[in-house]
Each structure stands twice: as structure tokens, then as C-alpha cells.
mmCIF file with all atom_site columns, C-alpha atoms in Angstrom:
data_model
loop_
_atom_site.group_PDB
_atom_site.id
_atom_site.type_symbol
_atom_site.label_atom_id
_atom_site.label_alt_id
_atom_site.label_comp_id
_atom_site.label_asym_id
_atom_site.label_entity_id
_atom_site.label_seq_id
_atom_site.pdbx_PDB_ins_code
_atom_site.Cartn_x
_atom_site.Cartn_y
_atom_site.Cartn_z
_atom_site.occupancy
_atom_site.B_iso_or_equiv
_atom_site.pdbx_formal_charge
_atom_site.auth_seq_id
_atom_site.auth_comp_id
_atom_site.auth_asym_id
_atom_site.auth_atom_id
_atom_site.pdbx_PDB_model_num
ATOM 1  C CA . MET A 1 1  ? -0.197  0.027  0.274   1.00 77.00 ? 1  MET A CA 1
ATOM 2  C CA . PRO A 1 2  ? 1.657   3.213  -0.539  1.00 86.00 ? 2  PRO A CA 1
ATOM 3  C CA . THR A 1 3  ? 1.382   6.092  1.426   1.00 90.00 ? 3  THR A CA 1
ATOM 4  C CA . ASP A 1 4  ? 1.705   9.556  0.324   1.00 90.00 ? 4  ASP A CA 1
ATOM 5  C CA . ILE A 1 5  ? 0.316   13.398 1.069   1.00 91.00 ? 5  ILE A CA 1
ATOM 6  C CA . LEU A 1 6  ? -3.319  12.967 1.528   1.00 93.00 ? 6  LEU A CA 1
ATOM 7  C CA . LEU A 1 7  ? -5.813  15.306 -0.575  1.00 91.00 ? 7  LEU A CA 1
ATOM 8  C CA . ASN A 1 8  ? -8.875  16.165 0.270   1.00 90.00 ? 8  ASN A CA 1
ATOM 9  C CA . GLU A 1 9  ? -12.542 15.888 -1.530  1.00 87.00 ? 9  GLU A CA 1
ATOM 10 C CA . ASN A 1 10 ? -11.891 19.363 -3.514  1.00 89.00 ? 10 ASN A CA 1
ATOM 11 C CA . PHE A 1 11 ? -8.380  18.003 -4.404  1.00 86.00 ? 11 PHE A CA 1
ATOM 12 C CA . GLU A 1 12 ? -6.667  20.231 -2.335  1.00 92.00 ? 12 GLU A CA 1
ATOM 13 C CA . LEU A 1 13 ? -3.265  19.308 0.274   1.00 93.00 ? 13 LEU A CA 1
ATOM 14 C CA . GLN A 1 14 ? -4.627  18.197 3.821   1.00 94.00 ? 14 GLN A CA 1
ATOM 15 C CA . PHE A 1 15 ? -2.482  19.973 7.041   1.00 94.00 ? 15 PHE A CA 1
ATOM 16 C CA . ALA A 1 16 ? -2.732  18.295 10.997  1.00 93.00 ? 16 ALA A CA 1
ATOM 17 C CA . GLU A 1 17 ? -0.399  21.172 13.150  1.00 93.00 ? 17 GLU A CA 1
ATOM 18 C CA . GLY A 1 18 ? 1.025   23.003 10.850  1.00 92.00 ? 18 GLY A CA 1
ATOM 19 C CA . ASP A 1 19 ? 2.478   19.656 7.998   1.00 95.00 ? 19 ASP A CA 1
ATOM 20 C CA . PHE A 1 20 ? 0.587   17.866 5.825   1.00 95.00 ? 20 PHE A CA 1
ATOM 21 C CA . VAL A 1 21 ? -1.272  14.948 6.543   1.00 95.00 ? 21 VAL A CA 1
ATOM 22 C CA . PHE A 1 22 ? 0.537   11.595 5.232   1.00 94.00 ? 22 PHE A CA 1
ATOM 23 C CA . GLY A 1 23 ? -1.266  7.720  5.164   1.00 93.00 ? 23 GLY A CA 1
ATOM 24 C CA . GLU A 1 24 ? -2.624  5.089  2.785   1.00 92.00 ? 24 GLU A CA 1
ATOM 25 C CA . SER A 1 25 ? -2.942  7.321  -0.959  1.00 90.00 ? 25 SER A CA 1
ATOM 26 C CA . THR A 1 26 ? -3.745  4.069  -2.852  1.00 92.00 ? 26 THR A CA 1
ATOM 27 C CA . TYR A 1 27 ? -8.143  6.194  -2.957  1.00 90.00 ? 27 TYR A CA 1
ATOM 28 C CA . GLU A 1 28 ? -6.382  8.919  -4.434  1.00 90.00 ? 28 GLU A CA 1
ATOM 29 C CA . HIS A 1 29 ? -4.014  7.688  -7.351  1.00 91.00 ? 29 HIS A CA 1
ATOM 30 C CA . GLN A 1 30 ? -7.530  6.370  -8.682  1.00 93.00 ? 30 GLN A CA 1
ATOM 31 C CA . ARG A 1 31 ? -9.059  9.114  -7.876  1.00 92.00 ? 31 ARG A CA 1
ATOM 32 C CA . SER A 1 32 ? -6.909  11.117 -9.719  1.00 92.00 ? 32 SER A CA 1
ATOM 33 C CA . LEU A 1 33 ? -6.442  8.907  -12.791 1.00 94.00 ? 33 LEU A CA 1
ATOM 34 C CA . LEU A 1 34 ? -9.973  8.618  -12.660 1.00 93.00 ? 34 LEU A CA 1
ATOM 35 C CA . LEU A 1 35 ? -10.838 12.640 -12.857 1.00 92.00 ? 35 LEU A CA 1
ATOM 36 C CA . ALA A 1 36 ? -7.458  13.243 -14.925 1.00 93.00 ? 36 ALA A CA 1
ATOM 37 C CA . ASP A 1 37 ? -7.352  13.974 -19.089 1.00 93.00 ? 37 ASP A CA 1
ATOM 38 C CA . LYS A 1 38 ? -4.786  12.333 -20.571 1.00 92.00 ? 38 LYS A CA 1
ATOM 39 C CA . GLY A 1 39 ? -1.977  15.427 -20.690 1.00 92.00 ? 39 GLY A CA 1
ATOM 40 C CA . GLU A 1 40 ? -3.254  16.682 -16.859 1.00 92.00 ? 40 GLU A CA 1
ATOM 41 C CA . ILE A 1 41 ? -0.561  15.028 -15.002 1.00 89.00 ? 41 ILE A CA 1
ATOM 42 C CA . LYS A 1 42 ? 2.466   16.788 -16.307 1.00 91.00 ? 42 LYS A CA 1
ATOM 43 C CA . PRO A 1 43 ? 5.008   14.153 -15.329 1.00 91.00 ? 43 PRO A CA 1
ATOM 44 C CA . PHE A 1 44 ? 3.466   11.332 -16.788 1.00 91.00 ? 44 PHE A CA 1
ATOM 45 C CA . PRO A 1 45 ? 0.934   13.749 -20.314 1.00 92.00 ? 45 PRO A CA 1
ATOM 46 C CA . LYS A 1 46 ? -0.145  9.887  -21.371 1.00 93.00 ? 46 LYS A CA 1
ATOM 47 C CA . ASN A 1 47 ? -1.793  9.692  -18.338 1.00 93.00 ? 47 ASN A CA 1
ATOM 48 C CA . GLY A 1 48 ? -5.351  9.701  -17.236 1.00 94.00 ? 48 GLY A CA 1
ATOM 49 C CA . VAL A 1 49 ? -8.724  8.243  -17.444 1.00 93.00 ? 49 VAL A CA 1
ATOM 50 C CA . GLY A 1 50 ? -10.583 10.839 -18.520 1.00 91.00 ? 50 GLY A CA 1
ATOM 51 C CA . THR A 1 51 ? -13.985 9.980  -16.704 1.00 89.00 ? 51 THR A CA 1
ATOM 52 C CA . ARG A 1 52 ? -16.331 13.145 -18.559 1.00 87.00 ? 52 ARG A CA 1
ATOM 53 C CA . ARG A 1 53 ? -15.202 12.221 -21.933 1.00 85.00 ? 53 ARG A CA 1
ATOM 54 C CA . TYR A 1 54 ? -17.920 8.658  -21.122 1.00 83.00 ? 54 TYR A CA 1
ATOM 55 C CA . LEU A 1 55 ? -20.292 10.741 -19.190 1.00 80.00 ? 55 LEU A CA 1
ATOM 56 C CA . GLU A 1 56 ? -22.461 10.606 -22.606 1.00 77.00 ? 56 GLU A CA 1
ATOM 57 C CA . HIS A 1 57 ? -21.035 6.839  -24.787 1.00 75.00 ? 57 HIS A CA 1
ATOM 58 C CA . GLU A 1 58 ? -22.342 4.438  -24.913 1.00 73.00 ? 58 GLU A CA 1
ATOM 59 C CA . ALA A 1 59 ? -20.701 1.627  -23.114 1.00 79.00 ? 59 ALA A CA 1
ATOM 60 C CA . PRO A 1 60 ? -19.457 1.439  -20.446 1.00 85.00 ? 60 PRO A CA 1
ATOM 61 C CA . GLU A 1 61 ? -16.668 -1.747 -21.338 1.00 89.00 ? 61 GLU A CA 1
ATOM 62 C CA . GLU A 1 62 ? -14.955 1.352  -23.594 1.00 90.00 ? 62 GLU A CA 1
ATOM 63 C CA . LEU A 1 63 ? -14.513 3.318  -19.994 1.00 91.00 ? 63 LEU A CA 1
ATOM 64 C CA . ALA A 1 64 ? -13.977 0.126  -17.871 1.00 93.00 ? 64 ALA A CA 1
ATOM 65 C CA . ARG A 1 65 ? -10.725 -0.672 -20.306 1.00 94.00 ? 65 ARG A CA 1
ATOM 66 C CA . GLU A 1 66 ? -10.214 1.807  -20.451 1.00 93.00 ? 66 GLU A CA 1
ATOM 67 C CA . ILE A 1 67 ? -9.293  1.455  -16.468 1.00 95.00 ? 67 ILE A CA 1
ATOM 68 C CA . ARG A 1 68 ? -7.924  -1.090 -15.719 1.00 96.00 ? 68 ARG A CA 1
ATOM 69 C CA . GLN A 1 69 ? -5.229  -0.195 -19.160 1.00 95.00 ? 69 GLN A CA 1
ATOM 70 C CA . GLU A 1 70 ? -4.768  3.014  -16.592 1.00 95.00 ? 70 GLU A CA 1
ATOM 71 C CA . PHE A 1 71 ? -4.774  1.515  -13.424 1.00 96.00 ? 71 PHE A CA 1
ATOM 72 C CA . PHE A 1 72 ? -2.216  -1.822 -13.856 1.00 96.00 ? 72 PHE A CA 1
ATOM 73 C CA . ALA A 1 73 ? -0.330  0.955  -15.948 1.00 94.00 ? 73 ALA A CA 1
ATOM 74 C CA . ASP A 1 74 ? 0.423   1.859  -12.472 1.00 93.00 ? 74 ASP A CA 1
ATOM 75 C CA . GLY A 1 75 ? 1.162   -0.335 -11.344 1.00 93.00 ? 75 GLY A CA 1
ATOM 76 C CA . MET A 1 76 ? -2.128  -1.784 -9.038  1.00 96.00 ? 76 MET A CA 1
ATOM 77 C CA . ASN A 1 77 ? -3.526  -4.938 -10.094 1.00 96.00 ? 77 ASN A CA 1
ATOM 78 C CA . VAL A 1 78 ? -7.755  -4.476 -11.094 1.00 96.00 ? 78 VAL A CA 1
ATOM 79 C CA . HIS A 1 79 ? -9.793  -7.630 -8.891  1.00 96.00 ? 79 HIS A CA 1
ATOM 80 C CA . GLU A 1 80 ? -13.053 -6.036 -10.953 1.00 96.00 ? 80 GLU A CA 1
ATOM 81 C CA . ILE A 1 81 ? -14.564 -2.900 -12.150 1.00 96.00 ? 81 ILE A CA 1
ATOM 82 C CA . GLU A 1 82 ? -18.428 -2.469 -11.977 1.00 94.00 ? 82 GLU A CA 1
ATOM 83 C CA . ILE A 1 83 ? -20.255 0.549  -13.650 1.00 90.00 ? 83 ILE A CA 1
ATOM 84 C CA . SER A 1 84 ? -24.043 1.197  -13.211 1.00 88.00 ? 84 SER A CA 1
ATOM 85 C CA . ASP A 1 85 ? -26.552 1.972  -15.897 1.00 82.00 ? 85 ASP A CA 1
ATOM 86 C CA . THR A 1 86 ? -26.188 5.136  -14.289 1.00 82.00 ? 86 THR A CA 1
ATOM 87 C CA . LEU A 1 87 ? -22.451 5.462  -14.218 1.00 81.00 ? 87 LEU A CA 1
ATOM 88 C CA . ASP A 1 88 ? -21.501 4.400  -10.673 1.00 89.00 ? 88 ASP A CA 1
ATOM 89 C CA . ILE A 1 89 ? -18.213 3.144  -10.698 1.00 91.00 ? 89 ILE A CA 1
ATOM 90 C CA . ASN A 1 90 ? -17.775 0.500  -8.064  1.00 94.00 ? 90 ASN A CA 1
ATOM 91 C CA . ILE A 1 91 ? -13.481 -1.095 -8.055  1.00 96.00 ? 91 ILE A CA 1
ATOM 92 C CA . ASN A 1 92 ? -11.881 -3.551 -5.930  1.00 96.00 ? 92 ASN A CA 1
ATOM 93 C CA . ALA A 1 93 ? -8.123  -2.601 -7.239  1.00 96.00 ? 93 ALA A CA 1
ATOM 94 C CA . ASP A 1 94 ? -5.660  -2.571 -5.261  1.00 95.00 ? 94 ASP A CA 1
ATOM 95 C CA . TYR A 1 95 ? -0.823  -2.263 -5.439  1.00 93.00 ? 95 TYR A CA 1
ATOM 96 C CA . GLY A 1 96 ? -0.510  -5.234 -3.811  1.00 84.00 ? 96 GLY A CA 1
ATOM 97 C CA . ASP A 1 97 ? 1.430   -6.580 -0.911  1.00 62.00 ? 97 ASP A CA 1
#
């Protein structure tokens, strides 16, 4: 499990007692990859799912494939991806041991 500086729901750095908050960061990595379009992560311009592009898409399996590819490229093991008809996404993925 990766440890990193944690972000809040607005992607702002979390602080406690005048210092950064560190903790298990798998969720932050997943959320960042899901929301970032290609080119938005400057050091890694080819990374990012860009889920907003799939909002009016009629083939959720393409979104699932993109998620699986990006998470795998980031070093995650993807166990399951569920995408409902309302585009609620449930992902079971981790960085392993």
C-alpha cells in the first residue's frame, strides 16, 4: 500500500498541526487517474482516464477497459470493475503486497 501526502475531496493538500497529512494513498491515486484527462498530469502526459469523456458514451465496457489499462500501468492489480447504467463506478483494485 502506498503512503503519500493526502488530499481532500477538492484535491487540496490536507494539513494537521501545521504539517502535511500522510497516509495510505491508493484512493487518491485512483481518483486522480479517473478524473485526469490525458495531458493533465504534466510529468506523465499519457496517463489519465478522463471519465468525463464517457458521460454520454453508450458503451461502459470501453470505460472499464480504459480504467483497467490505466490502473495496470500505474502498478495496480484490478480485481473487479462495475459500471452501472447510471455510470456509478465501483472498482476493486490495489497495489498488492
